N, CA, C and O atoms as a Tinker XYZ file with bonds, in Angstrom:
   468  protein
     1  N      0.853000   -1.175000    0.000000    73     2
     2  CA     0.000000    0.000000    0.000000    64     1     3
     3  C      0.895000    1.233000    0.000000    63     2     4     5
     4  O      1.956000    1.243000    0.624000    81     3
     5  N      0.463000    2.254000   -0.695000    73     3     6
     6  CA     1.271000    3.470000   -0.781000    64     5     7
     7  C      1.058000    4.376000    0.437000    63     6     8     9
     8  O      0.151000    4.157000    1.240000    81     7
     9  N      1.894000    5.376000    0.553000    73     7    10
    10  CA     1.852000    6.296000    1.696000    64     9    11
    11  C      0.505000    7.006000    1.788000    63    10    12    13
    12  O     -0.028000    7.178000    2.884000    81    11
    13  N     -0.050000    7.421000    0.653000    73    11    14
    14  CA    -1.347000    8.095000    0.644000    64    13    15
    15  C     -2.441000    7.177000    1.198000    63    14    16    17
    16  O     -3.280000    7.605000    1.991000    81    15
    17  N     -2.422000    5.933000    0.776000    73    15    18
    18  CA    -3.417000    4.964000    1.240000    64    17    19
    19  C     -3.307000    4.679000    2.731000    63    18    20    21
    20  O     -4.317000    4.577000    3.427000    81    19
    21  N     -2.082000    4.551000    3.216000    73    19    22
    22  CA    -1.862000    4.312000    4.650000    64    21    23
    23  C     -2.361000    5.496000    5.465000    63    22    24    25
    24  O     -3.034000    5.316000    6.479000    81    23
    25  N     -2.033000    6.695000    5.027000    73    23    26
    26  CA    -2.478000    7.904000    5.730000    64    25    27
    27  C     -4.002000    8.012000    5.698000    63    26    28    29
    28  O     -4.616000    8.415000    6.686000    81    27
    29  N     -4.610000    7.655000    4.575000    73    27    30
    30  CA    -6.065000    7.693000    4.461000    64    29    31
    31  C     -6.741000    6.722000    5.410000    63    30    32    33
    32  O     -7.754000    7.055000    6.025000    81    31
    33  N     -6.186000    5.522000    5.532000    73    31    34
    34  CA    -6.760000    4.539000    6.455000    64    33    35
    35  C     -6.630000    4.999000    7.904000    63    34    36    37
    36  O     -7.525000    4.761000    8.714000    81    35
    37  N     -5.535000    5.647000    8.227000    73    35    38
    38  CA    -5.363000    6.189000    9.584000    64    37    39
    39  C     -6.415000    7.261000    9.862000    63    38    40    41
    40  O     -7.038000    7.268000   10.924000    81    39
    41  N     -6.607000    8.158000    8.907000    73    39    42
    42  CA    -7.632000    9.203000    9.072000    64    41    43
    43  C     -9.017000    8.589000    9.217000    63    42    44    45
    44  O     -9.814000    9.030000   10.046000    81    43
    45  N     -9.301000    7.576000    8.412000    73    43    46
    46  CA   -10.612000    6.921000    8.466000    64    45    47
    47  C    -10.821000    6.239000    9.819000    63    46    48    49
    48  O    -11.906000    6.325000   10.393000    81    47
    49  N     -9.798000    5.567000   10.328000    73    47    50
    50  CA    -9.910000    4.891000   11.627000    64    49    51
    51  C    -10.185000    5.899000   12.738000    63    50    52    53
    52  O    -11.048000    5.665000   13.584000    81    51
    53  N     -9.470000    7.005000   12.745000    73    51    54
    54  CA    -9.693000    8.056000   13.751000    64    53    55
    55  C    -11.094000    8.649000   13.617000    63    54    56    57
    56  O    -11.756000    8.918000   14.620000    81    55
    57  N    -11.538000    8.848000   12.394000    73    55    58
    58  CA   -12.868000    9.381000   12.110000    64    57    59
    59  C    -13.945000    8.457000   12.686000    63    58    60    61
    60  O    -14.878000    8.918000   13.346000    81    59
    61  N    -13.810000    7.156000   12.434000    73    59    62
    62  CA   -14.803000    6.198000   12.926000    64    61    63
    63  C    -14.787000    6.108000   14.453000    63    62    64    65
    64  O    -15.843000    6.044000   15.082000    81    63
    65  N    -13.597000    6.103000   15.045000    73    63    66
    66  CA   -13.500000    6.079000   16.508000    64    65    67
    67  C    -14.180000    7.293000   17.119000    63    66    68    69
    68  O    -14.886000    7.176000   18.120000    81    67
    69  N    -13.970000    8.456000   16.518000    73    67    70
    70  CA   -14.575000    9.693000   17.020000    64    69    71
    71  C    -16.101000    9.631000   16.945000    63    70    72    73
    72  O    -16.787000   10.297000   17.720000    81    71
    73  N    -16.630000    8.839000   16.019000    73    71    74
    74  CA   -18.083000    8.675000   15.889000    64    73    75
    75  C    -18.612000    7.595000   16.835000    63    74    76    77
    76  O    -19.815000    7.336000   16.864000    81    75
    77  N    -17.729000    6.968000   17.604000    73    75    78
    78  CA   -18.158000    5.965000   18.567000    64    77    79
    79  C    -18.084000    4.530000   18.097000    63    78    80    81
    80  O    -18.574000    3.632000   18.781000    81    79
    81  N    -17.489000    4.296000   16.953000    73    79    82
    82  CA   -17.340000    2.934000   16.460000    64    81    83
    83  C    -16.240000    2.224000   17.255000    63    82    84    85
    84  O    -15.270000    2.844000   17.691000    81    83
    85  N    -16.410000    0.930000   17.431000    73    83    86
    86  CA   -15.379000    0.110000   18.055000    64    85    87
    87  C    -14.660000   -0.636000   16.926000    63    86    88    89
    88  O    -15.261000   -1.460000   16.237000    81    87
    89  N    -13.375000   -0.343000   16.745000    73    87    90
    90  CA   -12.621000   -1.002000   15.675000    64    89    91
    91  C    -12.249000   -2.408000   16.120000    63    90    92    93
    92  O    -11.653000   -2.597000   17.180000    81    91
    93  N    -12.601000   -3.384000   15.308000    73    91    94
    94  CA   -12.338000   -4.784000   15.624000    64    93    95
    95  C    -11.100000   -5.313000   14.916000    63    94    96    97
    96  O    -10.337000   -6.103000   15.472000    81    95
    97  N    -10.917000   -4.870000   13.695000    73    95    98
    98  CA    -9.799000   -5.390000   12.907000    64    97    99
    99  C     -9.505000   -4.439000   11.760000    63    98   100   101
   100  O    -10.384000   -3.730000   11.268000    81    99
   101  N     -8.236000   -4.445000   11.348000    73    99   102
   102  CA    -7.827000   -3.652000   10.189000    64   101   103
   103  C     -7.067000   -4.543000    9.228000    63   102   104   105
   104  O     -6.307000   -5.423000    9.634000    81   103
   105  N     -7.286000   -4.299000    7.947000    73   103   106
   106  CA    -6.590000   -5.020000    6.874000    64   105   107
   107  C     -6.742000   -6.536000    6.987000    63   106   108   109
   108  O     -5.760000   -7.276000    6.924000    81   107
   109  N     -7.981000   -6.982000    7.154000    73   107   110
   110  CA    -8.267000   -8.420000    7.193000    64   109   111
   111  C     -8.160000   -8.975000    5.781000    63   110   112   113
   112  O     -8.807000   -8.479000    4.858000    81   111
   113  N     -7.345000  -10.003000    5.620000    73   111   114
   114  CA    -7.133000  -10.605000    4.303000    64   113   115
   115  C     -7.699000  -12.010000    4.244000    63   114   116   117
   116  O     -7.670000  -12.756000    5.222000    81   115
   117  N     -8.207000  -12.347000    3.085000    73   115   118
   118  CA    -8.687000  -13.687000    2.773000    64   117   119
   119  C     -8.312000  -13.939000    1.319000    63   118   120   121
   120  O     -7.860000  -13.023000    0.633000    81   119
   121  N     -8.491000  -15.161000    0.841000    73   119   122
   122  CA    -8.132000  -15.429000   -0.559000    64   121   123
   123  C     -8.848000  -14.523000   -1.570000    63   122   124   125
   124  O     -8.364000  -14.337000   -2.686000    81   123
   125  N     -9.992000  -13.965000   -1.182000    73   123   126
   126  CA   -10.789000  -13.166000   -2.115000    64   125   127
   127  C    -10.357000  -11.712000   -2.159000    63   126   128   129
   128  O    -10.594000  -11.027000   -3.155000    81   127
   129  N     -9.727000  -11.230000   -1.096000    73   127   130
   130  CA    -9.343000   -9.835000   -1.049000    64   129   131
   131  C     -9.076000   -9.382000    0.366000    63   130   132   133
   132  O     -8.763000  -10.187000    1.243000    81   131
   133  N     -9.203000   -8.081000    0.584000    73   131   134
   134  CA    -8.913000   -7.485000    1.881000    64   133   135
   135  C    -10.004000   -6.487000    2.246000    63   134   136   137
   136  O    -10.563000   -5.810000    1.383000    81   135
   137  N    -10.294000   -6.409000    3.537000    73   135   138
   138  CA   -11.213000   -5.392000    4.046000    64   137   139
   139  C    -10.383000   -4.461000    4.903000    63   138   140   141
   140  O     -9.667000   -4.898000    5.804000    81   139
   141  N    -10.484000   -3.175000    4.614000    73   139   142
   142  CA    -9.643000   -2.177000    5.271000    64   141   143
   143  C     -9.919000   -2.073000    6.765000    63   142   144   145
   144  O     -8.992000   -2.128000    7.574000    81   143
   145  N    -11.187000   -1.923000    7.135000    73   143   146
   146  CA   -11.552000   -1.767000    8.546000    64   145   147
   147  C    -12.826000   -2.567000    8.813000    63   146   148   149
   148  O    -13.784000   -2.519000    8.041000    81   147
   149  N    -12.813000   -3.295000    9.915000    73   147   150
   150  CA   -14.017000   -3.973000   10.392000    64   149   151
   151  C    -14.311000   -3.368000   11.754000    63   150   152   153
   152  O    -13.464000   -3.359000   12.647000    81   151
   153  N    -15.532000   -2.862000   11.894000    73   151   154
   154  CA   -15.877000   -2.126000   13.106000    64   153   155
   155  C    -17.276000   -2.502000   13.576000    63   154   156   157
   156  O    -18.064000   -3.111000   12.852000    81   155
   157  N    -17.549000   -2.117000   14.812000    73   155   158
   158  CA   -18.872000   -2.327000   15.376000    64   157   159
   159  C    -19.522000   -0.976000   15.643000    63   158   160   161
   160  O    -18.938000   -0.113000   16.299000    81   159
   161  N    -20.725000   -0.804000   15.131000    73   159   162
   162  CA   -21.530000    0.397000   15.354000    64   161   163
   163  C    -22.784000   -0.069000   16.087000    63   162   164   165
   164  O    -23.737000   -0.545000   15.472000    81   163
   165  N    -22.768000    0.074000   17.389000    73   163   166
   166  CA   -23.823000   -0.444000   18.261000    64   165   167
   167  C    -23.926000   -1.952000   18.039000    63   166   168   169
   168  O    -22.981000   -2.677000   18.351000    81   167
   169  N    -25.053000   -2.444000   17.506000    73   167   170
   170  CA   -25.223000   -3.886000   17.299000    64   169   171
   171  C    -24.994000   -4.302000   15.848000    63   170   172   173
   172  O    -25.359000   -5.405000   15.442000    81   171
   173  N    -24.389000   -3.409000   15.078000    73   171   174
   174  CA   -24.154000   -3.676000   13.659000    64   173   175
   175  C    -22.670000   -3.868000   13.394000    63   174   176   177
   176  O    -21.838000   -3.083000   13.849000    81   175
   177  N    -22.350000   -4.921000   12.653000    73   175   178
   178  CA   -20.983000   -5.151000   12.202000    64   177   179
   179  C    -20.818000   -4.425000   10.877000    63   178   180   181
   180  O    -21.617000   -4.606000    9.958000    81   179
   181  N    -19.777000   -3.601000   10.782000    73   179   182
   182  CA   -19.589000   -2.757000    9.600000    64   181   183
   183  C    -18.267000   -3.109000    8.916000    63   182   184   185
   184  O    -17.202000   -3.066000    9.530000    81   183
   185  N    -18.360000   -3.452000    7.649000    73   183   186
   186  CA   -17.189000   -3.699000    6.819000    64   185   187
   187  C    -16.938000   -2.414000    6.039000    63   186   188   189
   188  O    -17.795000   -1.959000    5.280000    81   187
   189  N    -15.758000   -1.835000    6.232000    73   187   190
   190  CA   -15.471000   -0.507000    5.688000    64   189   191
   191  C    -14.370000   -0.581000    4.636000    63   190   192   193
   192  O    -13.277000   -1.089000    4.886000    81   191
   193  N    -14.683000   -0.071000    3.475000    73   191   194
   194  CA   -13.698000    0.112000    2.408000    64   193   195
   195  C    -13.275000    1.575000    2.452000    63   194   196   197
   196  O    -14.118000    2.471000    2.411000    81   195
   197  N    -11.990000    1.813000    2.535000    73   195   198
   198  CA   -11.472000    3.177000    2.576000    64   197   199
   199  C    -10.874000    3.510000    1.216000    63   198   200   201
   200  O    -10.044000    2.770000    0.688000    81   199
   201  N    -11.304000    4.623000    0.664000    73   199   202
   202  CA   -10.770000    5.088000   -0.617000    64   201   203
   203  C    -10.215000    6.488000   -0.417000    63   202   204   205
   204  O    -10.933000    7.405000   -0.016000    81   203
   205  N     -8.938000    6.639000   -0.701000    73   203   206
   206  CA    -8.246000    7.911000   -0.501000    64   205   207
   207  C     -7.795000    8.454000   -1.854000    63   206   208   209
   208  O     -7.266000    7.723000   -2.691000    81   207
   209  N     -8.011000    9.725000   -2.044000    73   207   210
   210  CA    -7.576000   10.378000   -3.267000    64   209   211
   211  C     -6.932000   11.715000   -2.923000    63   210   212   213
   212  O     -7.384000   12.414000   -2.016000    81   211
   213  N     -5.885000   12.064000   -3.642000    73   211   214
   214  CA    -5.239000   13.361000   -3.461000    64   213   215
   215  C     -6.026000   14.445000   -4.197000    63   214   216   217
   216  O     -5.966000   15.619000   -3.832000    81   215
   217  N     -6.768000   14.044000   -5.238000    73   215   218
   218  CA    -7.596000   14.967000   -6.021000    64   217   219
   219  C     -8.652000   14.142000   -6.744000    63   218   220   221
   220  O     -8.554000   12.916000   -6.795000    81   219
   221  N     -9.653000   14.801000   -7.298000    73   219   222
   222  CA   -10.769000   14.080000   -7.924000    64   221   223
   223  C    -10.872000   14.315000   -9.427000    63   222   224   225
   224  O    -11.948000   14.147000  -10.001000    81   223
   225  N     -9.794000   14.692000  -10.059000    73   223   226
   226  CA    -9.821000   14.971000  -11.497000    64   225   227
   227  C    -10.304000   13.774000  -12.312000    63   226   228   229
   228  O    -10.927000   13.947000  -13.360000    81   227
   229  N    -10.022000   12.571000  -11.841000    73   227   230
   230  CA   -10.409000   11.369000  -12.582000    64   229   231
   231  C    -11.557000   10.640000  -11.902000    63   230   232   233
   232  O    -11.718000    9.432000  -12.078000    81   231
   233  N    -12.353000   11.362000  -11.128000    73   231   234
   234  CA   -13.494000   10.769000  -10.435000    64   233   235
   235  C    -13.225000   10.658000   -8.948000    63   234   236   237
   236  O    -12.079000   10.560000   -8.509000    81   235
   237  N    -14.284000   10.675000   -8.196000    73   235   238
   238  CA   -14.167000   10.599000   -6.748000    64   237   239
   239  C    -13.834000    9.206000   -6.258000    63   238   240   241
   240  O    -13.858000    8.246000   -7.027000    81   239
   241  N    -13.526000    9.099000   -4.985000    73   239   242
   242  CA   -13.145000    7.814000   -4.403000    64   241   243
   243  C    -14.220000    6.740000   -4.533000    63   242   244   245
   244  O    -13.907000    5.569000   -4.747000    81   243
   245  N    -15.472000    7.132000   -4.404000    73   243   246
   246  CA   -16.550000    6.143000   -4.444000    64   245   247
   247  C    -16.613000    5.405000   -5.778000    63   246   248   249
   248  O    -17.028000    4.247000   -5.829000    81   247
   249  N    -16.208000    6.064000   -6.846000    73   247   250
   250  CA   -16.235000    5.422000   -8.166000    64   249   251
   251  C    -15.320000    4.204000   -8.244000    63   250   252   253
   252  O    -15.501000    3.344000   -9.107000    81   251
   253  N    -14.344000    4.127000   -7.351000    73   251   254
   254  CA   -13.400000    3.016000   -7.358000    64   253   255
   255  C    -13.972000    1.739000   -6.747000    63   254   256   257
   256  O    -13.361000    0.675000   -6.845000    81   255
   257  N    -15.138000    1.840000   -6.119000    73   255   258
   258  CA   -15.753000    0.656000   -5.509000    64   257   259
   259  C    -16.721000    0.061000   -6.536000    63   258   260   261
   260  O    -17.937000    0.226000   -6.448000    81   259
   261  N    -16.141000   -0.621000   -7.492000    73   259   262
   262  CA   -16.871000   -1.207000   -8.616000    64   261   263
   263  C    -17.657000   -2.443000   -8.170000    63   262   264   265
   264  O    -17.433000   -2.947000   -7.069000    81   263
   265  N    -18.564000   -2.932000   -9.001000    73   263   266
   266  CA   -19.263000   -4.172000   -8.659000    64   265   267
   267  C    -18.300000   -5.341000   -8.403000    63   266   268   269
   268  O    -18.557000   -6.163000   -7.524000    81   267
   269  N    -17.216000   -5.424000   -9.145000    73   267   270
   270  CA   -16.238000   -6.488000   -8.911000    64   269   271
   271  C    -15.589000   -6.329000   -7.535000    63   270   272   273
   272  O    -15.392000   -7.318000   -6.829000    81   271
   273  N    -15.257000   -5.102000   -7.150000    73   271   274
   274  CA   -14.675000   -4.833000   -5.840000    64   273   275
   275  C    -15.689000   -5.150000   -4.736000    63   274   276   277
   276  O    -15.328000   -5.704000   -3.698000    81   275
   277  N    -16.946000   -4.801000   -4.962000    73   275   278
   278  CA   -17.997000   -5.102000   -3.988000    64   277   279
   279  C    -18.108000   -6.604000   -3.754000    63   278   280   281
   280  O    -18.265000   -7.050000   -2.618000    81   279
   281  N    -18.027000   -7.372000   -4.817000    73   279   282
   282  CA   -18.116000   -8.839000   -4.694000    64   281   283
   283  C    -16.948000   -9.372000   -3.870000    63   282   284   285
   284  O    -17.137000  -10.237000   -3.015000    81   283
   285  N    -15.745000   -8.863000   -4.120000    73   283   286
   286  CA   -14.568000   -9.299000   -3.358000    64   285   287
   287  C    -14.719000   -8.951000   -1.876000    63   286   288   289
   288  O    -14.370000   -9.749000   -1.006000    81   287
   289  N    -15.238000   -7.765000   -1.598000    73   287   290
   290  CA   -15.446000   -7.353000   -0.205000    64   289   291
   291  C    -16.465000   -8.274000    0.457000    63   290   292   293
   292  O    -16.266000   -8.701000    1.595000    81   291
   293  N    -17.554000   -8.582000   -0.245000    73   291   294
   294  CA   -18.596000   -9.453000    0.314000    64   293   295
   295  C    -18.058000  -10.855000    0.598000    63   294   296   297
   296  O    -18.348000  -11.429000    1.647000    81   295
   297  N    -17.282000  -11.402000   -0.323000    73   295   298
   298  CA   -16.695000  -12.729000   -0.109000    64   297   299
   299  C    -15.714000  -12.720000    1.064000    63   298   300   301
   300  O    -15.667000  -13.665000    1.851000    81   299
   301  N    -14.944000  -11.661000    1.172000    73   299   302
   302  CA   -13.999000  -11.529000    2.278000    64   301   303
   303  C    -14.752000  -11.368000    3.596000    63   302   304   305
   304  O    -14.325000  -11.899000    4.622000    81   303
   305  N    -15.854000  -10.648000    3.575000    73   303   306
   306  CA   -16.689000  -10.506000    4.776000    64   305   307
   307  C    -17.231000  -11.858000    5.219000    63   306   308   309
   308  O    -17.245000  -12.163000    6.412000    81   307
   309  N    -17.676000  -12.668000    4.265000    73   307   310
   310  CA   -18.146000  -14.014000    4.607000    64   309   311
   311  C    -17.036000  -14.832000    5.243000    63   310   312   313
   312  O    -17.267000  -15.547000    6.218000    81   311
   313  N    -15.837000  -14.731000    4.699000    73   311   314
   314  CA   -14.696000  -15.458000    5.257000    64   313   315
   315  C    -14.399000  -14.992000    6.677000    63   314   316   317
   316  O    -14.083000  -15.806000    7.544000    81   315
   317  N    -14.500000  -13.691000    6.917000    73   315   318
   318  CA   -14.265000  -13.143000    8.258000    64   317   319
   319  C    -15.288000  -13.698000    9.244000    63   318   320   321
   320  O    -14.926000  -14.167000   10.322000    81   319
   321  N    -16.564000  -13.644000    8.874000    73   319   322
   322  CA   -17.622000  -14.136000    9.760000    64   321   323
   323  C    -17.442000  -15.619000   10.058000    63   322   324   325
   324  O    -17.636000  -16.060000   11.191000    81   323
   325  N    -17.075000  -16.375000    9.053000    73   323   326
   326  CA   -16.861000  -17.811000    9.233000    64   325   327
   327  C    -15.659000  -18.074000   10.132000    63   326   328   329
   328  O    -15.724000  -18.921000   11.023000    81   327
   329  N    -14.572000  -17.358000    9.906000    73   327   330
   330  CA   -13.343000  -17.557000   10.690000    64   329   331
   331  C    -13.525000  -17.166000   12.148000    63   330   332   333
   332  O    -12.984000  -17.818000   13.041000    81   331
   333  N    -14.286000  -16.102000   12.390000    73   331   334
   334  CA   -14.450000  -15.583000   13.753000    64   333   335
   335  C    -15.664000  -16.157000   14.461000    63   334   336   337
   336  O    -15.771000  -16.051000   15.682000    81   335
   337  N    -16.584000  -16.767000   13.713000    73   335   338
   338  CA   -17.795000  -17.320000   14.310000    64   337   339
   339  C    -18.675000  -16.268000   14.965000    63   338   340   341
   340  O    -19.324000  -16.540000   15.975000    81   339
   341  N    -18.702000  -15.091000   14.405000    73   339   342
   342  CA   -19.442000  -13.977000   15.004000    64   341   343
   343  C    -20.897000  -13.948000   14.561000    63   342   344   345
   344  O    -21.244000  -14.360000   13.454000    81   343
   345  N    -21.729000  -13.450000   15.455000    73   343   346
   346  CA   -23.148000  -13.233000   15.152000    64   345   347
   347  C    -23.481000  -11.791000   15.525000    63   346   348   349
   348  O    -23.178000  -11.345000   16.632000    81   347
   349  N    -24.094000  -11.080000   14.616000    73   347   350
   350  CA   -24.517000   -9.702000   14.848000    64   349   351
   351  C    -25.965000   -9.555000   14.400000    63   350   352   353
   352  O    -26.449000  -10.315000   13.561000    81   351
   353  N    -26.652000   -8.565000   14.973000    73   351   354
   354  CA   -28.031000   -8.295000   14.567000    64   353   355
   355  C    -28.095000   -7.932000   13.088000    63   354   356   357
   356  O    -29.033000   -8.309000   12.385000    81   355
   357  N    -27.084000   -7.193000   12.624000    73   355   358
   358  CA   -27.051000   -6.811000   11.218000    64   357   359
   359  C    -25.615000   -6.520000   10.803000    63   358   360   361
   360  O    -24.740000   -6.272000   11.633000    81   359
   361  N    -25.404000   -6.559000    9.501000    73   359   362
   362  CA   -24.102000   -6.164000    8.957000    64   361   363
   363  C    -24.348000   -5.087000    7.912000    63   362   364   365
   364  O    -25.446000   -4.953000    7.371000    81   363
   365  N    -23.304000   -4.332000    7.646000    73   363   366
   366  CA   -23.414000   -3.207000    6.718000    64   365   367
   367  C    -22.086000   -3.037000    5.994000    63   366   368   369
   368  O    -21.022000   -3.338000    6.535000    81   367
   369  N    -22.166000   -2.551000    4.767000    73   367   370
   370  CA   -20.982000   -2.267000    3.965000    64   369   371
   371  C    -20.921000   -0.760000    3.720000    63   370   372   373
   372  O    -21.773000   -0.196000    3.033000    81   371
   373  N    -19.902000   -0.119000    4.290000    73   371   374
   374  CA   -19.727000    1.322000    4.161000    64   373   375
   375  C    -18.473000    1.631000    3.355000    63   374   376   377
   376  O    -17.576000    0.798000    3.230000    81   375
   377  N    -18.428000    2.827000    2.817000    73   375   378
   378  CA   -17.225000    3.338000    2.168000    64   377   379
   379  C    -16.890000    4.661000    2.846000    63   378   380   381
   380  O    -17.756000    5.519000    3.017000    81   379
   381  N    -15.638000    4.815000    3.226000    73   379   382
   382  CA   -15.154000    6.087000    3.744000    64   381   383
   383  C    -14.261000    6.691000    2.673000    63   382   384   385
   384  O    -13.238000    6.117000    2.299000    81   383
   385  N    -14.665000    7.861000    2.185000    73   383   386
   386  CA   -13.926000    8.579000    1.151000    64   385   387
   387  C    -13.059000    9.631000    1.830000    63   386   388   389
   388  O    -13.558000   10.494000    2.552000    81   387
   389  N    -11.763000    9.547000    1.591000    73   387   390
   390  CA   -10.815000   10.459000    2.223000    64   389   391
   391  C    -10.180000   11.333000    1.145000    63   390   392   393
   392  O     -9.531000   10.844000    0.221000    81   391
   393  N    -10.385000   12.634000    1.291000    73   391   394
   394  CA    -9.784000   13.630000    0.416000    64   393   395
   395  C     -8.992000   14.591000    1.290000    63   394   396   397
   396  O     -9.227000   14.642000    2.497000    81   395
   397  N     -8.065000   15.353000    0.725000    73   395   398
   398  CA    -7.279000   16.272000    1.562000    64   397   399
   399  C     -8.139000   17.224000    2.392000    63   398   400   401
   400  O     -7.816000   17.514000    3.544000    81   399
   401  N     -9.227000   17.704000    1.807000    73   399   402
   402  CA   -10.024000   18.719000    2.487000    64   401   403
   403  C    -11.206000   18.173000    3.280000    63   402   404   405
   404  O    -11.825000   18.912000    4.046000    81   403
   405  N    -11.530000   16.889000    3.109000    73   403   406
   406  CA   -12.674000   16.339000    3.842000    64   405   407
   407  C    -12.629000   14.818000    3.897000    63   406   408   409
   408  O    -11.889000   14.159000    3.167000    81   407
   409  N    -13.454000   14.294000    4.795000    73   407   410
   410  CA   -13.641000   12.856000    4.916000    64   409   411
   411  C    -15.140000   12.615000    4.997000    63   410   412   413
   412  O    -15.846000   13.315000    5.724000    81   411
   413  N    -15.624000   11.639000    4.259000    73   411   414
   414  CA   -17.056000   11.376000    4.191000    64   413   415
   415  C    -17.316000    9.884000    4.285000    63   414   416   417
   416  O    -16.628000    9.079000    3.658000    81   415
   417  N    -18.310000    9.527000    5.071000    73   415   418
   418  CA   -18.707000    8.132000    5.210000    64   417   419
   419  C    -20.028000    7.917000    4.504000    63   418   420   421
   420  O    -20.993000    8.644000    4.742000    81   419
   421  N    -20.073000    6.919000    3.636000    73   419   422
   422  CA   -21.311000    6.539000    2.981000    64   421   423
   423  C    -21.752000    5.227000    3.622000    63   422   424   425
   424  O    -21.176000    4.171000    3.357000    81   423
   425  N    -22.779000    5.303000    4.467000    73   423   426
   426  CA   -23.301000    4.102000    5.112000    64   425   427
   427  C    -24.143000    3.335000    4.102000    63   426   428   429
   428  O    -24.801000    3.925000    3.244000    81   427
   429  N    -24.112000    2.008000    4.218000    73   427   430
   430  CA   -24.843000    1.156000    3.269000    64   429   431
   431  C    -24.506000    1.550000    1.833000    63   430   432   433
   432  O    -25.395000    1.703000    0.996000    81   431
   433  N    -23.228000    1.710000    1.564000    73   431   434
   434  CA   -22.772000    2.150000    0.244000    64   433   435
   435  C    -23.170000    1.157000   -0.844000    63   434   436   437
   436  O    -23.386000    1.529000   -1.998000    81   435
   437  N    -23.262000   -0.100000   -0.456000    73   435   438
   438  CA   -23.716000   -1.113000   -1.410000    64   437   439
   439  C    -24.289000   -2.302000   -0.658000    63   438   440   441
   440  O    -23.942000   -2.566000    0.493000    81   439
   441  N    -25.156000   -2.995000   -1.328000    73   439   442
   442  CA   -25.701000   -4.247000   -0.807000    64   441   443
   443  C    -25.212000   -5.320000   -1.754000    63   442   444   445
   444  O    -25.603000   -5.343000   -2.921000    81   443
   445  N    -24.357000   -6.214000   -1.266000    73   443   446
   446  CA   -23.775000   -7.202000   -2.172000    64   445   447
   447  C    -24.809000   -8.199000   -2.688000    63   446   448   449
   448  O    -25.764000   -8.563000   -2.002000    81   447
   449  N    -24.578000   -8.616000   -3.910000    73   447   450
   450  CA   -25.389000   -9.692000   -4.462000    64   449   451
   451  C    -25.099000  -10.952000   -3.659000    63   450   452   453
   452  O    -24.054000  -11.051000   -3.017000    81   451
   453  N    -25.993000  -11.894000   -3.689000    73   451   454
   454  CA   -25.751000  -13.139000   -2.945000    64   453   455
   455  C    -24.452000  -13.762000   -3.454000    63   454   456   457
   456  O    -24.228000  -13.905000   -4.656000    81   455
   457  N    -23.618000  -14.120000   -2.502000    73   455   458
   458  CA   -22.339000  -14.729000   -2.856000    64   457   459
   459  C    -22.221000  -16.047000   -2.125000    63   458   460   461
   460  O    -22.808000  -16.246000   -1.062000    81   459
   461  N    -21.459000  -16.932000   -2.710000    73   459   462
   462  CA   -21.182000  -18.198000   -2.039000    64   461   463
   463  C    -19.693000  -18.420000   -2.086000    63   462   464   465
   464  O    -19.016000  -18.067000   -3.052000    81   463
   465  N    -19.199000  -19.013000   -1.021000    73   463   466
   466  CA   -17.759000  -19.269000   -0.945000    64   465   467
   467  C    -17.472000  -20.665000   -1.460000    63   466   468
   468  O    -16.316000  -21.088000   -1.484000    81   467
């Protein structure tokens, strides 16, 4: 990961903590991909994709979370739940967009299609 990406993930983690989220894991990897941040928001387990950009000339950070990327995140989330044996009332997929001048969280940024491992 590049320096910009590392700095963006740090900003996102601090942002989520300040909102009261409990960070459970960072950079969880599985054969399907990686999830940047896994956190708990009250009774909801949140899988967070962090997208950092120095500028938006070629599109904003959210545009980088393509359907293919969403599928990889969903499969990795399934692997995490299976590995940890966790049960939550609900799960959610969020994207945190980090730009030099602002940080924005999109809750329920996507609902993954049914996936099977």
